[in-house]
Amino acid sequence: MGYAYYEIIRNGEKIEAGYGVEAVCEKADCTEKIDRGLGYLCGKTPGGDEHGCGGYFCGEHLTYDNQCEACAKVADEAA
């Protein structure tokens, strides 16, 4: 399977993903252009997992551990 384009199920909805899919950061009010590749993914698995929500965020809204601000807060509280 290539990672330029594929479909995933996230929150019960089918979405297009991959580094060939143009998108905008999912942080409210952010208009940064990104793609839906693994480099912009919150977590480790497209669609979401125990490490993140599976959303796609620009570099400003991802932590060093590839989590969005909300998922990083939950992880910090669990530690």
GROMACS .gro file of N, CA and C in nm:
model
  237
    1MET      N    1   0.084  -0.117   0.000
    1MET     CA    2   0.000   0.000   0.000
    1MET      C    3   0.089   0.124   0.000
    2GLY      N    4   0.059   0.217  -0.087
    2GLY     CA    5   0.131   0.343  -0.089
    2GLY      C    6   0.068   0.440   0.010
    3TYR      N    7   0.142   0.544   0.042
    3TYR     CA    8   0.092   0.641   0.138
    3TYR      C    9   0.055   0.775   0.076
    4ALA      N   10   0.051   0.783  -0.057
    4ALA     CA   11   0.011   0.908  -0.123
    4ALA      C   12  -0.139   0.929  -0.112
    5TYR      N   13  -0.217   0.822  -0.121
    5TYR     CA   14  -0.362   0.833  -0.114
    5TYR      C   15  -0.420   0.703  -0.061
    6TYR      N   16  -0.507   0.713   0.037
    6TYR     CA   17  -0.584   0.599   0.087
    6TYR      C   18  -0.704   0.654   0.163
    7GLU      N   19  -0.796   0.569   0.196
    7GLU     CA   20  -0.915   0.610   0.271
    7GLU      C   21  -0.913   0.544   0.408
    8ILE      N   22  -0.959   0.618   0.507
    8ILE     CA   23  -0.967   0.566   0.643
    8ILE      C   24  -1.105   0.598   0.700
    9ILE      N   25  -1.138   0.532   0.808
    9ILE     CA   26  -1.260   0.562   0.883
    9ILE      C   27  -1.217   0.633   1.010
   10ARG      N   28  -1.269   0.754   1.031
   10ARG     CA   29  -1.238   0.830   1.152
   10ARG      C   30  -1.370   0.881   1.208
   11ASN      N   31  -1.397   0.845   1.330
   11ASN     CA   32  -1.524   0.884   1.395
   11ASN      C   33  -1.644   0.843   1.311
   12GLY      N   34  -1.638   0.727   1.250
   12GLY     CA   35  -1.748   0.674   1.172
   12GLY      C   36  -1.763   0.733   1.033
   13GLU      N   37  -1.670   0.820   0.994
   13GLU     CA   38  -1.677   0.886   0.864
   13GLU      C   39  -1.558   0.846   0.778
   14LYS      N   40  -1.583   0.816   0.651
   14LYS     CA   41  -1.475   0.783   0.559
   14LYS      C   42  -1.410   0.913   0.512
   15ILE      N   43  -1.277   0.923   0.526
   15ILE     CA   44  -1.205   1.041   0.478
   15ILE      C   45  -1.086   0.998   0.394
   16GLU      N   46  -1.044   1.086   0.307
   16GLU     CA   47  -0.925   1.064   0.226
   16GLU      C   48  -0.803   1.104   0.308
   17ALA      N   49  -0.697   1.028   0.296
   17ALA     CA   50  -0.574   1.057   0.368
   17ALA      C   51  -0.455   1.026   0.278
   18GLY      N   52  -0.338   1.068   0.322
   18GLY     CA   53  -0.214   1.045   0.250
   18GLY      C   54  -0.146   1.176   0.215
   19TYR      N   55  -0.014   1.169   0.189
   19TYR     CA   56   0.060   1.291   0.162
   19TYR      C   57   0.021   1.356   0.030
   20GLY      N   58  -0.056   1.288  -0.054
   20GLY     CA   59  -0.106   1.345  -0.178
   20GLY      C   60  -0.240   1.415  -0.163
   21VAL      N   61  -0.294   1.417  -0.043
   21VAL     CA   62  -0.425   1.477  -0.018
   21VAL      C   63  -0.404   1.613   0.049
   22GLU      N   64  -0.438   1.721  -0.021
   22GLU     CA   65  -0.425   1.855   0.035
   22GLU      C   66  -0.531   1.877   0.142
   23ALA      N   67  -0.492   1.950   0.246
   23ALA     CA   68  -0.584   1.975   0.357
   23ALA      C   69  -0.545   2.105   0.426
   24VAL      N   70  -0.619   2.139   0.529
   24VAL     CA   71  -0.592   2.254   0.614
   24VAL      C   72  -0.584   2.202   0.757
   25CYS      N   73  -0.497   2.259   0.837
   25CYS     CA   74  -0.483   2.222   0.978
   25CYS      C   75  -0.621   2.217   1.043
   26GLU      N   76  -0.645   2.116   1.124
   26GLU     CA   77  -0.775   2.097   1.187
   26GLU      C   78  -0.792   2.175   1.317
   27LYS      N   79  -0.691   2.248   1.360
   27LYS     CA   80  -0.705   2.335   1.477
   27LYS      C   81  -0.800   2.448   1.440
   28ALA      N   82  -0.896   2.475   1.525
   28ALA     CA   83  -0.993   2.581   1.498
   28ALA      C   84  -0.922   2.713   1.468
   29ASP      N   85  -0.968   2.781   1.366
   29ASP     CA   86  -0.917   2.911   1.323
   29ASP      C   87  -0.778   2.908   1.260
   30CYS      N   88  -0.718   2.793   1.240
   30CYS     CA   89  -0.590   2.785   1.171
   30CYS      C   90  -0.617   2.758   1.023
   31THR      N   91  -0.547   2.827   0.937
   31THR     CA   92  -0.567   2.811   0.793
   31THR      C   93  -0.441   2.761   0.724
   32GLU      N   94  -0.347   2.707   0.801
   32GLU     CA   95  -0.222   2.657   0.745
   32GLU      C   96  -0.249   2.539   0.652
   33LYS      N   97  -0.194   2.546   0.530
   33LYS     CA   98  -0.210   2.437   0.435
   33LYS      C   99  -0.114   2.325   0.468
   34ILE      N  100  -0.168   2.204   0.473
   34ILE     CA  101  -0.090   2.083   0.502
   34ILE      C  102  -0.136   1.974   0.407
   35ASP      N  103  -0.090   1.854   0.430
   35ASP     CA  104  -0.146   1.738   0.361
   35ASP      C  105  -0.191   1.640   0.469
   36ARG      N  106  -0.255   1.535   0.430
   36ARG     CA  107  -0.300   1.436   0.529
   36ARG      C  108  -0.203   1.318   0.534
   37GLY      N  109  -0.075   1.351   0.531
   37GLY     CA  110   0.029   1.249   0.544
   37GLY      C  111   0.063   1.223   0.689
   38LEU      N  112   0.146   1.123   0.711
   38LEU     CA  113   0.181   1.081   0.846
   38LEU      C  114   0.255   1.190   0.923
   39GLY      N  115   0.324   1.282   0.854
   39GLY     CA  116   0.397   1.389   0.920
   39GLY      C  117   0.307   1.490   0.990
   40TYR      N  118   0.181   1.495   0.955
   40TYR     CA  119   0.087   1.590   1.015
   40TYR      C  120  -0.017   1.519   1.102
   41LEU      N  121  -0.001   1.392   1.122
   41LEU     CA  122  -0.098   1.309   1.194
   41LEU      C  123  -0.081   1.318   1.344
   42CYS      N  124  -0.190   1.335   1.417
   42CYS     CA  125  -0.188   1.327   1.562
   42CYS      C  126  -0.200   1.180   1.600
   43GLY      N  127  -0.097   1.128   1.662
   43GLY     CA  128  -0.094   0.987   1.698
   43GLY      C  129  -0.003   0.910   1.606
   44LYS      N  130  -0.022   0.780   1.602
   44LYS     CA  131   0.064   0.694   1.521
   44LYS      C  132  -0.010   0.619   1.413
   45THR      N  133  -0.143   0.614   1.422
   45THR     CA  134  -0.222   0.538   1.328
   45THR      C  135  -0.330   0.625   1.265
   46PRO      N  136  -0.336   0.630   1.132
   46PRO     CA  137  -0.444   0.705   1.068
   46PRO      C  138  -0.580   0.654   1.118
   47GLY      N  139  -0.668   0.745   1.149
   47GLY     CA  140  -0.799   0.709   1.204
   47GLY      C  141  -0.804   0.722   1.355
   48GLY      N  142  -0.688   0.733   1.420
   48GLY     CA  143  -0.682   0.748   1.565
   48GLY      C  144  -0.642   0.621   1.636
   49ASP      N  145  -0.583   0.637   1.751
   49ASP     CA  146  -0.538   0.525   1.832
   49ASP      C  147  -0.517   0.575   1.975
   50GLU      N  148  -0.457   0.494   2.060
   50GLU     CA  149  -0.435   0.535   2.199
   50GLU      C  150  -0.333   0.647   2.211
   51HIS      N  151  -0.260   0.678   2.103
   51HIS     CA  152  -0.158   0.782   2.106
   51HIS      C  153  -0.209   0.917   2.055
   52GLY      N  154  -0.325   0.919   1.989
   52GLY     CA  155  -0.377   1.045   1.935
   52GLY      C  156  -0.511   1.028   1.868
   53CYS      N  157  -0.571   1.141   1.835
   53CYS     CA  158  -0.707   1.144   1.781
   53CYS      C  159  -0.715   1.110   1.632
   54GLY      N  160  -0.603   1.112   1.563
   54GLY     CA  161  -0.604   1.083   1.420
   54GLY      C  162  -0.633   1.205   1.335
   55GLY      N  163  -0.637   1.323   1.396
   55GLY     CA  164  -0.656   1.446   1.320
   55GLY      C  165  -0.526   1.488   1.254
   56TYR      N  166  -0.534   1.587   1.168
   56TYR     CA  167  -0.417   1.636   1.094
   56TYR      C  168  -0.395   1.782   1.128
   57PHE      N  169  -0.273   1.814   1.175
   57PHE     CA  170  -0.242   1.946   1.227
   57PHE      C  171  -0.108   1.995   1.172
   58CYS      N  172  -0.096   2.128   1.159
   58CYS     CA  173   0.030   2.187   1.114
   58CYS      C  174   0.135   2.172   1.225
   59GLY      N  175   0.258   2.201   1.192
   59GLY     CA  176   0.367   2.188   1.288
   59GLY      C  177   0.352   2.275   1.411
   60GLU      N  178   0.284   2.387   1.399
   60GLU     CA  179   0.262   2.474   1.514
   60GLU      C  180   0.165   2.413   1.614
   61HIS      N  181   0.076   2.325   1.566
   61HIS     CA  182  -0.027   2.269   1.653
   61HIS      C  183  -0.006   2.121   1.685
   62LEU      N  184   0.112   2.070   1.655
   62LEU     CA  185   0.151   1.935   1.696
   62LEU      C  186   0.265   1.947   1.797
   63THR      N  187   0.266   1.866   1.900
   63THR     CA  188   0.376   1.865   1.996
   63THR      C  189   0.492   1.785   1.938
   64TYR      N  190   0.603   1.783   2.009
   64TYR     CA  191   0.721   1.706   1.968
   64TYR      C  192   0.689   1.557   1.958
   65ASP      N  193   0.585   1.513   2.025
   65ASP     CA  194   0.548   1.371   2.027
   65ASP      C  195   0.436   1.340   1.927
   66ASN      N  196   0.417   1.429   1.830
   66ASN     CA  197   0.313   1.416   1.727
   66ASN      C  198   0.174   1.397   1.786
   67GLN      N  199   0.140   1.486   1.877
   67GLN     CA  200   0.006   1.490   1.933
   67GLN      C  201  -0.046   1.632   1.923
   68CYS      N  202  -0.177   1.645   1.898
   68CYS     CA  203  -0.238   1.777   1.901
   68CYS      C  204  -0.240   1.824   2.048
   69GLU      N  205  -0.272   1.949   2.068
   69GLU     CA  206  -0.270   2.005   2.203
   69GLU      C  207  -0.364   1.930   2.298
   70ALA      N  208  -0.484   1.894   2.250
   70ALA     CA  209  -0.580   1.824   2.335
   70ALA      C  210  -0.530   1.686   2.375
   71CYS      N  211  -0.475   1.611   2.281
   71CYS     CA  212  -0.426   1.476   2.311
   71CYS      C  213  -0.301   1.483   2.400
   72ALA      N  214  -0.215   1.583   2.379
   72ALA     CA  215  -0.097   1.599   2.464
   72ALA      C  216  -0.138   1.629   2.608
   73LYS      N  217  -0.243   1.709   2.625
   73LYS     CA  218  -0.292   1.741   2.760
   73LYS      C  219  -0.343   1.615   2.830
   74VAL      N  220  -0.418   1.533   2.759
   74VAL     CA  221  -0.469   1.407   2.816
   74VAL      C  222  -0.353   1.317   2.854
   75ALA      N  223  -0.252   1.307   2.768
   75ALA     CA  224  -0.136   1.221   2.796
   75ALA      C  225  -0.059   1.272   2.918
   76ASP      N  226  -0.043   1.404   2.931
   76ASP     CA  227   0.026   1.461   3.045
   76ASP      C  228  -0.050   1.433   3.175
   77GLU      N  229  -0.182   1.442   3.171
   77GLU     CA  230  -0.262   1.417   3.290
   77GLU      C  231  -0.258   1.271   3.331
   78ALA      N  232  -0.241   1.180   3.235
   78ALA     CA  233  -0.236   1.037   3.264
   78ALA      C  234  -0.100   0.994   3.320
   79ALA      N  235   0.001   1.074   3.295
   79ALA     CA  236   0.137   1.037   3.338
   79ALA      C  237   0.158   1.056   3.485
   0.00000   0.00000   0.00000
